[in-house]
PDB file of C-alpha atoms in Angstrom:
ATOM      1  CA  MET A 221      59.807  44.532 133.796  1.00  0.00           C
ATOM      2  CA  ALA A 222      62.578  43.260 136.072  1.00  0.00           C
ATOM      3  CA  LYS A 223      63.362  39.559 135.888  1.00  0.00           C
ATOM      4  CA  ALA A 224      62.944  37.356 138.950  1.00  0.00           C
ATOM      5  CA  ARG A 225      66.221  36.729 140.765  1.00  0.00           C
ATOM      6  CA  VAL A 226      66.894  32.993 141.104  1.00  0.00           C
ATOM      7  CA  ALA A 227      69.668  31.225 143.008  1.00  0.00           C
ATOM      8  CA  VAL A 228      70.475  27.610 142.152  1.00  0.00           C
ATOM      9  CA  LEU A 229      71.832  25.189 144.747  1.00  0.00           C
ATOM     10  CA  ILE A 230      73.926  22.256 143.530  1.00  0.00           C
ATOM     11  CA  SER A 231      76.197  19.553 144.918  1.00  0.00           C
ATOM     12  CA  GLY A 232      77.720  18.082 141.745  1.00  0.00           C
ATOM     13  CA  THR A 233      78.064  18.622 138.025  1.00  0.00           C
ATOM     14  CA  GLY A 234      75.001  20.843 137.838  1.00  0.00           C
ATOM     15  CA  THR A 235      73.471  19.773 134.519  1.00  0.00           C
ATOM     16  CA  ASN A 236      70.016  20.961 135.583  1.00  0.00           C
ATOM     17  CA  MET A 237      71.596  24.208 136.752  1.00  0.00           C
ATOM     18  CA  ALA A 238      73.144  24.577 133.305  1.00  0.00           C
ATOM     19  CA  ALA A 239      69.761  23.992 131.664  1.00  0.00           C
ATOM     20  CA  LEU A 240      68.244  26.750 133.789  1.00  0.00           C
ATOM     21  CA  LEU A 241      71.192  29.048 133.101  1.00  0.00           C
ATOM     22  CA  TYR A 242      70.999  28.665 129.337  1.00  0.00           C
ATOM     23  CA  ALA A 243      67.200  29.031 129.327  1.00  0.00           C
ATOM     24  CA  ALA A 244      67.669  32.290 131.233  1.00  0.00           C
ATOM     25  CA  LYS A 245      69.698  33.711 128.347  1.00  0.00           C
ATOM     26  CA  ALA A 246      66.530  34.005 126.256  1.00  0.00           C
ATOM     27  CA  THR A 247      65.320  37.605 126.185  1.00  0.00           C
ATOM     28  CA  ASP A 248      61.756  36.592 127.054  1.00  0.00           C
ATOM     29  CA  CYS A 249      62.738  34.402 130.028  1.00  0.00           C
ATOM     30  CA  PRO A 250      61.136  35.874 133.182  1.00  0.00           C
ATOM     31  CA  TYR A 251      64.019  34.908 135.480  1.00  0.00           C
ATOM     32  CA  GLU A 252      67.774  35.385 135.738  1.00  0.00           C
ATOM     33  CA  ILE A 253      70.329  33.270 137.607  1.00  0.00           C
ATOM     34  CA  VAL A 254      72.056  35.518 140.141  1.00  0.00           C
ATOM     35  CA  LEU A 255      73.920  32.900 142.186  1.00  0.00           C
ATOM     36  CA  VAL A 256      75.014  29.273 142.017  1.00  0.00           C
ATOM     37  CA  ALA A 257      75.809  27.964 145.502  1.00  0.00           C
ATOM     38  CA  SER A 258      76.970  24.612 146.809  1.00  0.00           C
ATOM     39  CA  ASN A 259      77.833  22.635 149.919  1.00  0.00           C
ATOM     40  CA  ASN A 260      80.691  21.131 147.879  1.00  0.00           C
ATOM     41  CA  PRO A 261      83.523  23.529 146.931  1.00  0.00           C
ATOM     42  CA  ASP A 262      84.663  21.006 144.291  1.00  0.00           C
ATOM     43  CA  ALA A 263      81.281  20.779 142.556  1.00  0.00           C
ATOM     44  CA  GLY A 264      81.861  20.857 138.810  1.00  0.00           C
ATOM     45  CA  GLY A 265      78.846  23.080 138.232  1.00  0.00           C
ATOM     46  CA  LEU A 266      80.558  25.940 140.044  1.00  0.00           C
ATOM     47  CA  LYS A 267      83.244  26.175 137.359  1.00  0.00           C
ATOM     48  CA  LEU A 268      80.638  26.246 134.619  1.00  0.00           C
ATOM     49  CA  ALA A 269      78.703  29.012 136.380  1.00  0.00           C
ATOM     50  CA  GLU A 270      81.886  31.040 136.836  1.00  0.00           C
ATOM     51  CA  ALA A 271      82.721  30.663 133.154  1.00  0.00           C
ATOM     52  CA  GLU A 272      79.270  31.983 132.302  1.00  0.00           C
ATOM     53  CA  GLY A 273      79.771  35.016 134.516  1.00  0.00           C
ATOM     54  CA  ILE A 274      77.437  33.898 137.307  1.00  0.00           C
ATOM     55  CA  ALA A 275      78.360  34.603 140.927  1.00  0.00           C
ATOM     56  CA  THR A 276      79.158  31.484 142.941  1.00  0.00           C
ATOM     57  CA  PHE A 277      79.375  30.556 146.612  1.00  0.00           C
ATOM     58  CA  ALA A 278      80.498  27.354 148.317  1.00  0.00           C
ATOM     59  CA  HIS A 279      80.799  26.285 151.925  1.00  0.00           C
ATOM     60  CA  PRO A 280      81.357  22.679 153.066  1.00  0.00           C
ATOM     61  CA  HIS A 281      78.865  21.259 155.556  1.00  0.00           C
ATOM     62  CA  LYS A 282      81.297  18.952 157.336  1.00  0.00           C
ATOM     63  CA  GLY A 283      81.782  19.832 160.977  1.00  0.00           C
ATOM     64  CA  LEU A 284      78.662  22.005 161.067  1.00  0.00           C
ATOM     65  CA  SER A 285      75.199  21.274 162.359  1.00  0.00           C
ATOM     66  CA  ARG A 286      72.422  21.287 159.787  1.00  0.00           C
ATOM     67  CA  GLU A 287      71.118  24.559 161.192  1.00  0.00           C
ATOM     68  CA  GLU A 288      74.557  26.196 161.122  1.00  0.00           C
ATOM     69  CA  HIS A 289      75.196  25.273 157.513  1.00  0.00           C
ATOM     70  CA  ASP A 290      71.688  26.255 156.447  1.00  0.00           C
ATOM     71  CA  GLY A 291      72.236  29.631 158.118  1.00  0.00           C
ATOM     72  CA  ILE A 292      75.405  30.195 156.088  1.00  0.00           C
ATOM     73  CA  MET A 293      73.628  29.283 152.847  1.00  0.00           C
ATOM     74  CA  HIS A 294      70.681  31.494 153.744  1.00  0.00           C
ATOM     75  CA  GLU A 295      72.941  34.495 154.279  1.00  0.00           C
ATOM     76  CA  ALA A 296      74.558  33.905 150.879  1.00  0.00           C
ATOM     77  CA  LEU A 297      71.124  33.837 149.252  1.00  0.00           C
ATOM     78  CA  ILE A 298      70.101  37.041 150.990  1.00  0.00           C
ATOM     79  CA  ALA A 299      73.360  38.758 150.006  1.00  0.00           C
ATOM     80  CA  ALA A 300      72.593  37.923 146.357  1.00  0.00           C
ATOM     81  CA  LYS A 301      69.093  39.443 146.741  1.00  0.00           C
ATOM     82  CA  THR A 302      67.573  36.099 145.866  1.00  0.00           C
ATOM     83  CA  GLU A 303      63.834  35.942 145.298  1.00  0.00           C
ATOM     84  CA  PHE A 304      63.499  32.250 144.369  1.00  0.00           C
ATOM     85  CA  VAL A 305      65.630  29.175 145.037  1.00  0.00           C
ATOM     86  CA  ALA A 306      65.948  26.285 142.571  1.00  0.00           C
ATOM     87  CA  LEU A 307      67.441  23.054 143.896  1.00  0.00           C
ATOM     88  CA  ALA A 308      69.327  21.185 141.185  1.00  0.00           C
ATOM     89  CA  GLY A 309      70.976  18.104 142.607  1.00  0.00           C
ATOM     90  CA  TYR A 310      71.549  19.664 146.027  1.00  0.00           C
ATOM     91  CA  MET A 311      72.182  16.614 148.194  1.00  0.00           C
ATOM     92  CA  ARG A 312      71.282  18.054 151.563  1.00  0.00           C
ATOM     93  CA  ILE A 313      68.085  17.838 153.598  1.00  0.00           C
ATOM     94  CA  PHE A 314      67.221  21.268 154.960  1.00  0.00           C
ATOM     95  CA  SER A 315      66.314  22.193 158.502  1.00  0.00           C
ATOM     96  CA  SER A 316      62.710  23.189 159.082  1.00  0.00           C
ATOM     97  CA  GLY A 317      63.818  26.755 159.775  1.00  0.00           C
ATOM     98  CA  PHE A 318      65.444  27.105 156.367  1.00  0.00           C
ATOM     99  CA  VAL A 319      62.409  25.662 154.589  1.00  0.00           C
ATOM    100  CA  GLU A 320      60.150  28.061 156.471  1.00  0.00           C
ATOM    101  CA  LYS A 321      62.231  31.063 155.393  1.00  0.00           C
ATOM    102  CA  TRP A 322      61.895  30.097 151.709  1.00  0.00           C
ATOM    103  CA  GLU A 323      58.427  28.588 151.830  1.00  0.00           C
ATOM    104  CA  GLY A 324      56.565  29.100 148.563  1.00  0.00           C
ATOM    105  CA  ARG A 325      59.745  30.316 146.849  1.00  0.00           C
ATOM    106  CA  MET A 326      61.900  27.163 146.688  1.00  0.00           C
ATOM    107  CA  LEU A 327      61.562  24.546 143.923  1.00  0.00           C
ATOM    108  CA  ASN A 328      63.109  21.129 143.394  1.00  0.00           C
ATOM    109  CA  ILE A 329      63.283  18.631 140.550  1.00  0.00           C
ATOM    110  CA  HIS A 330      62.960  14.951 141.420  1.00  0.00           C
ATOM    111  CA  PRO A 331      63.602  11.964 139.115  1.00  0.00           C
ATOM    112  CA  SER A 332      60.267  10.168 139.508  1.00  0.00           C
ATOM    113  CA  LEU A 333      56.587  10.745 138.895  1.00  0.00           C
ATOM    114  CA  LEU A 334      55.729  11.895 142.397  1.00  0.00           C
ATOM    115  CA  PRO A 335      54.150  10.859 144.677  1.00  0.00           C
ATOM    116  CA  LYS A 336      55.818   7.617 143.542  1.00  0.00           C
ATOM    117  CA  TYR A 337      59.360   6.886 144.689  1.00  0.00           C
ATOM    118  CA  LYS A 338      60.352   9.698 146.984  1.00  0.00           C
ATOM    119  CA  GLY A 339      63.994   9.724 148.005  1.00  0.00           C
ATOM    120  CA  LEU A 340      66.799   7.839 146.236  1.00  0.00           C
ATOM    121  CA  HIS A 341      67.141   4.986 143.696  1.00  0.00           C
ATOM    122  CA  THR A 342      64.012   6.059 141.859  1.00  0.00           C
ATOM    123  CA  HIS A 343      64.846   4.458 138.515  1.00  0.00           C
ATOM    124  CA  GLU A 344      65.642   1.071 140.016  1.00  0.00           C
ATOM    125  CA  ARG A 345      62.389   1.150 141.955  1.00  0.00           C
ATOM    126  CA  ALA A 346      60.326   2.039 138.887  1.00  0.00           C
ATOM    127  CA  ILE A 347      61.883  -0.781 136.837  1.00  0.00           C
ATOM    128  CA  GLU A 348      61.522  -3.316 139.654  1.00  0.00           C
ATOM    129  CA  ALA A 349      57.860  -2.371 140.082  1.00  0.00           C
ATOM    130  CA  GLY A 350      57.189  -3.098 136.409  1.00  0.00           C
ATOM    131  CA  ASP A 351      56.054   0.466 135.698  1.00  0.00           C
ATOM    132  CA  SER A 352      55.458   1.467 132.096  1.00  0.00           C
ATOM    133  CA  HIS A 353      56.953   4.914 132.705  1.00  0.00           C
ATOM    134  CA  GLY A 354      59.484   6.641 134.885  1.00  0.00           C
ATOM    135  CA  GLY A 355      59.857  10.386 134.694  1.00  0.00           C
ATOM    136  CA  CYS A 356      60.489  13.562 136.612  1.00  0.00           C
ATOM    137  CA  SER A 357      58.569  16.080 138.689  1.00  0.00           C
ATOM    138  CA  VAL A 358      59.090  19.715 139.663  1.00  0.00           C
ATOM    139  CA  HIS A 359      57.585  20.589 143.029  1.00  0.00           C
ATOM    140  CA  LEU A 360      57.647  23.204 145.744  1.00  0.00           C
ATOM    141  CA  VAL A 361      59.837  22.300 148.695  1.00  0.00           C
ATOM    142  CA  THR A 362      58.161  21.644 152.034  1.00  0.00           C
ATOM    143  CA  ALA A 363      59.431  20.266 155.317  1.00  0.00           C
ATOM    144  CA  GLU A 364      58.575  16.705 154.267  1.00  0.00           C
ATOM    145  CA  LEU A 365      60.953  15.155 151.721  1.00  0.00           C
ATOM    146  CA  ASP A 366      59.718  15.317 148.092  1.00  0.00           C
ATOM    147  CA  ASP A 367      56.179  16.091 149.272  1.00  0.00           C
ATOM    148  CA  GLY A 368      55.407  19.670 148.169  1.00  0.00           C
ATOM    149  CA  PRO A 369      52.792  20.726 145.594  1.00  0.00           C
ATOM    150  CA  ILE A 370      53.655  19.449 142.111  1.00  0.00           C
ATOM    151  CA  LEU A 371      54.187  22.132 139.459  1.00  0.00           C
ATOM    152  CA  GLY A 372      54.833  19.859 136.475  1.00  0.00           C
ATOM    153  CA  GLN A 373      55.746  16.334 135.384  1.00  0.00           C
ATOM    154  CA  THR A 374      57.138  14.569 132.321  1.00  0.00           C
ATOM    155  CA  PRO A 375      56.601  10.796 131.895  1.00  0.00           C
ATOM    156  CA  VAL A 376      59.439   8.842 130.250  1.00  0.00           C
ATOM    157  CA  ALA A 377      58.717   5.394 128.805  1.00  0.00           C
ATOM    158  CA  ILE A 378      60.605   2.449 130.276  1.00  0.00           C
ATOM    159  CA  LEU A 379      61.948   0.329 127.428  1.00  0.00           C
ATOM    160  CA  PRO A 380      62.500  -3.447 127.433  1.00  0.00           C
ATOM    161  CA  GLY A 381      65.977  -4.135 128.793  1.00  0.00           C
ATOM    162  CA  ASP A 382      66.294  -0.718 130.447  1.00  0.00           C
ATOM    163  CA  THR A 383      68.709  -0.399 133.325  1.00  0.00           C
ATOM    164  CA  ALA A 384      68.647   2.276 135.962  1.00  0.00           C
ATOM    165  CA  ASP A 385      71.457   4.060 134.086  1.00  0.00           C
ATOM    166  CA  SER A 386      69.802   3.945 130.657  1.00  0.00           C
ATOM    167  CA  LEU A 387      66.483   5.159 132.069  1.00  0.00           C
ATOM    168  CA  ALA A 388      68.237   7.865 134.077  1.00  0.00           C
ATOM    169  CA  ALA A 389      69.911   9.199 130.927  1.00  0.00           C
ATOM    170  CA  ARG A 390      66.553   9.727 129.197  1.00  0.00           C
ATOM    171  CA  VAL A 391      64.902  11.126 132.304  1.00  0.00           C
ATOM    172  CA  LEU A 392      67.729  13.654 132.584  1.00  0.00           C
ATOM    173  CA  ILE A 393      66.865  14.982 129.107  1.00  0.00           C
ATOM    174  CA  ALA A 394      63.274  15.414 130.267  1.00  0.00           C
ATOM    175  CA  GLU A 395      64.450  17.136 133.452  1.00  0.00           C
ATOM    176  CA  HIS A 396      66.420  19.725 131.506  1.00  0.00           C
ATOM    177  CA  GLN A 397      63.346  20.678 129.518  1.00  0.00           C
ATOM    178  CA  LEU A 398      60.780  20.503 132.314  1.00  0.00           C
ATOM    179  CA  TYR A 399      62.614  22.477 134.991  1.00  0.00           C
ATOM    180  CA  SER A 400      63.152  25.666 133.010  1.00  0.00           C
ATOM    181  CA  ARG A 401      59.524  25.685 131.834  1.00  0.00           C
ATOM    182  CA  CYS A 402      58.110  25.149 135.311  1.00  0.00           C
ATOM    183  CA  LEU A 403      60.402  27.756 136.854  1.00  0.00           C
ATOM    184  CA  ALA A 404      59.456  30.322 134.203  1.00  0.00           C
ATOM    185  CA  VAL A 405      55.734  29.712 134.706  1.00  0.00           C
ATOM    186  CA  PHE A 406      56.060  29.792 138.483  1.00  0.00           C
ATOM    187  CA  VAL A 407      58.004  33.044 138.777  1.00  0.00           C
ATOM    188  CA  GLY A 408      55.785  34.564 136.085  1.00  0.00           C
ATOM    189  CA  ARG A 409      52.753  34.031 138.306  1.00  0.00           C
ATOM    190  CA  GLU A 410      54.042  36.810 140.538  1.00  0.00           C
ATOM    191  CA  THR A 411      53.168  39.332 137.844  1.00  0.00           C
ATOM    192  CA  SER A 412      50.400  37.454 135.998  1.00  0.00           C
ATOM    193  CA  PRO A 413      47.112  39.422 136.061  1.00  0.00           C
ATOM    194  CA  ASP A 414      45.030  36.229 136.184  1.00  0.00           C
ATOM    195  CA  HIS A 415      47.014  34.856 139.114  1.00  0.00           C
ATOM    196  CA  LEU A 416      46.990  38.133 141.035  1.00  0.00           C
ATOM    197  CA  VAL A 417      43.244  38.639 140.572  1.00  0.00           C
ATOM    198  CA  ALA A 418      42.625  35.031 141.615  1.00  0.00           C
ATOM    199  CA  GLN A 419      44.620  35.551 144.824  1.00  0.00           C
ATOM    200  CA  VAL A 420      42.645  38.691 145.687  1.00  0.00           C
ATOM    201  CA  ARG A 421      39.344  37.028 144.746  1.00  0.00           C
ATOM    202  CA  GLU A 422      39.978  34.045 147.006  1.00  0.00           C
ATOM    203  CA  ARG A 423      40.561  36.287 150.016  1.00  0.00           C
ATOM    204  CA  ALA A 424      37.891  38.873 149.275  1.00  0.00           C
ATOM    205  CA  LEU A 425      35.104  36.368 148.687  1.00  0.00           C
ATOM    206  CA  SER A 426      35.952  34.514 151.898  1.00  0.00           C
ATOM    207  CA  LEU A 427      34.608  37.523 153.804  1.00  0.00           C
ATOM    208  CA  PRO A 428      30.958  37.397 154.923  1.00  0.00           C
ATOM    209  CA  GLU A 429      28.392  38.297 152.248  1.00  0.00           C
ATOM    210  CA  ALA A 430      31.070  39.528 149.840  1.00  0.00           C
ATOM    211  CA  ASP A 431      30.403  39.481 146.114  1.00  0.00           C
ATOM    212  CA  GLU A 432      32.208  40.411 142.909  1.00  0.00           C
ATOM    213  CA  VAL A 433      31.170  42.597 140.009  1.00  0.00           C
ATOM    214  CA  VAL A 434      32.970  44.494 137.262  1.00  0.00           C
ATOM    215  CA  SER A 435      33.102  48.247 137.753  1.00  0.00           C
ATOM    216  CA  HIS A 436      34.827  50.633 135.344  1.00  0.00           C
ATOM    217  CA  GLY A 437      36.480  47.600 133.783  1.00  0.00           C
ATOM    218  CA  MET A 438      37.959  46.453 137.107  1.00  0.00           C
ATOM    219  CA  PRO A 439      37.143  43.436 139.276  1.00  0.00           C
ATOM    220  CA  CYS A 440      35.310  44.962 142.211  1.00  0.00           C
ATOM    221  CA  PHE A 441      34.403  43.425 145.579  1.00  0.00           C
ATOM    222  CA  GLY A 442      31.676  44.588 147.896  1.00  0.00           C
ATOM    223  CA  ILE A 443      29.000  43.592 150.362  1.00  0.00           C
ATOM    224  CA  VAL A 444      25.978  42.016 148.648  1.00  0.00           C
ATOM    225  CA  LYS A 445      23.628  44.916 147.819  1.00  0.00           C
ATOM    226  CA  GLY A 446      26.010  47.185 149.713  1.00  0.00           C
ATOM    227  CA  LYS A 447      29.156  49.261 149.451  1.00  0.00           C
ATOM    228  CA  LYS A 448      32.404  48.325 147.703  1.00  0.00           C
ATOM    229  CA  PHE A 449      35.537  47.592 149.698  1.00  0.00           C
ATOM    230  CA  ALA A 450      38.155  46.627 147.080  1.00  0.00           C
ATOM    231  CA  TYR A 451      39.054  46.972 143.404  1.00  0.00           C
ATOM    232  CA  VAL A 452      41.809  45.429 141.301  1.00  0.00           C
ATOM    233  CA  SER A 453      43.216  47.966 138.862  1.00  0.00           C
ATOM    234  CA  LEU A 454      44.511  46.316 135.680  1.00  0.00           C
ATOM    235  CA  ASP A 455      46.464  48.842 133.626  1.00  0.00           C
ATOM    236  CA  HIS A 456      43.794  51.400 134.478  1.00  0.00           C
ATOM    237  CA  HIS A 457      43.883  54.265 131.964  1.00  0.00           C
ATOM    238  CA  GLY A 458      47.093  52.770 130.593  1.00  0.00           C
ATOM    239  CA  ASP A 459      49.151  53.275 133.762  1.00  0.00           C
ATOM    240  CA  GLY A 460      50.868  49.890 133.307  1.00  0.00           C
ATOM    241  CA  LYS A 461      50.172  48.806 136.897  1.00  0.00           C
ATOM    242  CA  ILE A 462      48.311  45.963 138.572  1.00  0.00           C
ATOM    243  CA  ALA A 463      47.191  47.148 141.988  1.00  0.00           C
ATOM    244  CA  LEU A 464      44.749  46.422 144.781  1.00  0.00           C
ATOM    245  CA  LEU A 465      42.673  49.393 145.917  1.00  0.00           C
ATOM    246  CA  VAL A 466      41.368  49.292 149.500  1.00  0.00           C
ATOM    247  CA  LYS A 467      39.740  51.745 151.849  1.00  0.00           C
ATOM    248  CA  ILE A 468      41.834  53.493 154.522  1.00  0.00           C
ATOM    249  CA  SER A 469      41.246  56.028 157.277  1.00  0.00           C
ATOM    250  CA  GLY A 470      42.013  59.107 155.214  1.00  0.00           C
ATOM    251  CA  ALA A 471      44.619  61.448 153.752  1.00  0.00           C
ATOM    252  CA  ASP A 472      47.110  61.130 156.627  1.00  0.00           C
ATOM    253  CA  GLU A 473      47.313  57.350 156.411  1.00  0.00           C
ATOM    254  CA  GLN A 474      47.457  57.512 152.621  1.00  0.00           C
ATOM    255  CA  ALA A 475      50.379  59.977 152.747  1.00  0.00           C
ATOM    256  CA  GLN A 476      52.218  57.886 155.347  1.00  0.00           C
ATOM    257  CA  LEU A 477      51.935  54.675 153.332  1.00  0.00           C
ATOM    258  CA  ILE A 478      53.187  56.368 150.178  1.00  0.00           C
ATOM    259  CA  GLU A 479      56.075  58.026 152.015  1.00  0.00           C
ATOM    260  CA  ASN A 480      57.164  54.744 153.613  1.00  0.00           C
ATOM    261  CA  ASP A 481      57.030  52.727 150.368  1.00  0.00           C
ATOM    262  CA  PRO A 482      56.515  54.913 147.280  1.00  0.00           C
ATOM    263  CA  ASP A 483      57.258  52.048 144.886  1.00  0.00           C
ATOM    264  CA  ARG A 484      54.361  49.933 146.154  1.00  0.00           C
ATOM    265  CA  TYR A 485      51.748  52.462 147.321  1.00  0.00           C
ATOM    266  CA  TYR A 486      50.183  55.334 145.399  1.00  0.00           C
ATOM    267  CA  ARG A 487      47.093  57.548 145.378  1.00  0.00           C
ATOM    268  CA  PRO A 488      44.560  56.037 142.966  1.00  0.00           C
ATOM    269  CA  ALA A 489      43.110  58.493 140.474  1.00  0.00           C
ATOM    270  CA  TYR A 490      39.416  59.344 140.927  1.00  0.00           C
ATOM    271  CA  PHE A 491      39.155  57.566 144.304  1.00  0.00           C
ATOM    272  CA  GLY A 492      40.074  60.353 146.713  1.00  0.00           C
ATOM    273  CA  ASP A 493      41.858  60.299 150.061  1.00  0.00           C
ATOM    274  CA  GLY A 494      39.864  57.427 151.519  1.00  0.00           C
ATOM    275  CA  TRP A 495      41.558  54.819 149.318  1.00  0.00           C
ATOM    276  CA  VAL A 496      45.092  53.644 148.663  1.00  0.00           C
ATOM    277  CA  ALA A 497      46.478  51.562 145.810  1.00  0.00           C
ATOM    278  CA  MET A 498      49.103  48.898 146.505  1.00  0.00           C
ATOM    279  CA  ARG A 499      50.928  47.422 143.552  1.00  0.00           C
ATOM    280  CA  LEU A 500      50.713  43.662 143.156  1.00  0.00           C
ATOM    281  CA  ASP A 501      52.822  43.373 140.004  1.00  0.00           C
ATOM    282  CA  LEU A 502      56.105  44.058 141.797  1.00  0.00           C
ATOM    283  CA  GLY A 503      56.098  40.506 143.151  1.00  0.00           C
ATOM    284  CA  ARG A 504      57.080  39.468 146.675  1.00  0.00           C
ATOM    285  CA  ASN A 505      53.486  39.902 147.823  1.00  0.00           C
ATOM    286  CA  ASP A 506      52.664  39.063 151.432  1.00  0.00           C
ATOM    287  CA  TRP A 507      49.255  37.491 150.856  1.00  0.00           C
ATOM    288  CA  ASP A 508      48.513  37.175 154.560  1.00  0.00           C
ATOM    289  CA  GLU A 509      49.019  40.917 154.930  1.00  0.00           C
ATOM    290  CA  ILE A 510      46.921  41.578 151.835  1.00  0.00           C
ATOM    291  CA  GLY A 511      44.179  39.416 153.340  1.00  0.00           C
ATOM    292  CA  GLU A 512      44.305  41.604 156.440  1.00  0.00           C
ATOM    293  CA  TRP A 513      44.013  44.741 154.311  1.00  0.00           C
ATOM    294  CA  LEU A 514      40.952  43.290 152.581  1.00  0.00           C
ATOM    295  CA  ALA A 515      39.360  42.330 155.910  1.00  0.00           C
ATOM    296  CA  ARG A 516      39.972  45.812 157.299  1.00  0.00           C
ATOM    297  CA  SER A 517      38.525  47.437 154.196  1.00  0.00           C
ATOM    298  CA  TRP A 518      35.519  45.077 154.315  1.00  0.00           C
ATOM    299  CA  ARG A 519      34.936  45.958 157.961  1.00  0.00           C
ATOM    300  CA  SER A 520      34.896  49.673 157.124  1.00  0.00           C
ATOM    301  CA  VAL A 521      31.806  49.235 154.906  1.00  0.00           C
ATOM    302  CA  ALA A 522      30.092  46.181 156.435  1.00  0.00           C
ATOM    303  CA  PRO A 523      26.893  46.721 158.432  1.00  0.00           C
ATOM    304  CA  LYS A 524      27.082  46.144 162.165  1.00  0.00           C
ATOM    305  CA  LYS A 525      25.038  42.944 161.896  1.00  0.00           C
ATOM    306  CA  LEU A 526      27.996  41.397 160.000  1.00  0.00           C
ATOM    307  CA  THR A 527      30.857  42.835 162.025  1.00  0.00           C
ATOM    308  CA  ALA A 528      29.054  41.821 165.212  1.00  0.00           C
ATOM    309  CA  LEU A 529      29.267  38.238 164.039  1.00  0.00           C
ATOM    310  CA  ILE A 530      32.910  38.230 163.014  1.00  0.00           C
ATOM    311  CA  ASP A 531      34.482  40.399 165.734  1.00  0.00           C
ATOM    312  CA  PRO A 532      33.711  38.104 168.710  1.00  0.00           C
ATOM    313  CA  ALA A 533      35.075  35.125 166.757  1.00  0.00           C
ATOM    314  CA  GLU A 534      38.376  36.933 166.167  1.00  0.00           C
ATOM    315  CA  ALA A 535      38.712  37.630 169.894  1.00  0.00           C
ATOM    316  CA  PHE A 536      39.417  33.964 170.609  1.00  0.00           C
TER     317      PHE A 536
END
């Protein structure tokens, strides 16, 4: 299975970038570093990445608006076919437009136990507050600084006589270990059967009177005491695929979907022309679109008493 393509953004020496890079050398690591980019052409981490054979990109931000510089960085990420972005000491606050483009796919590591001590001088603040522990957090990046969902944390004890520098040195060791683990788990979710089924389940069961059963070894969703509108195929008959099966209009639509995207869509065995299978294990799933597919499939089997309730609501 292809590894997730990760770009790392840095502004300085890039020790966290190096930790991610060396973790990626393991054969069982689910990601690879495809680009190291910086707003500082003199960043020491760029030389290390180059020596390790990783593509690099740098463009100074001076003289550019935030949006202009973010646009340049975005184009570099796209050119490298980036799927996920890992911030590793990137000392720039992004524009809302950039964050929106990479929403749900951009991670950051922060040297505190969030939600404590967002921003700078985290170690000084922890010591001054009399905390027993400092630490680090990996989180998803959102428009608000250091405020996204937390993916993992490591507490680091504050010792008597600690200074900000001595605490920072130990926290950095924890950062190097935590970031690679969290990144591996996060990108691995894109192909994890449990995660994929959970995403489908959440959307399917939000539909009126939907329920879940197991049919032919597959999670199956239908109307209570009624027809089925979706299945999740998990390596069905050893085909090695994880796919969502939904109802469609017929053979013409099935053929058109497969022709337009043969890697993602296929004709599910034993289901006929009224169904299509869309692979979930390729990653890069648009869950809003998948929710729409489930709603459409649900509507095709739901009795009029249910669709009559939901259709007027969607008109507003």
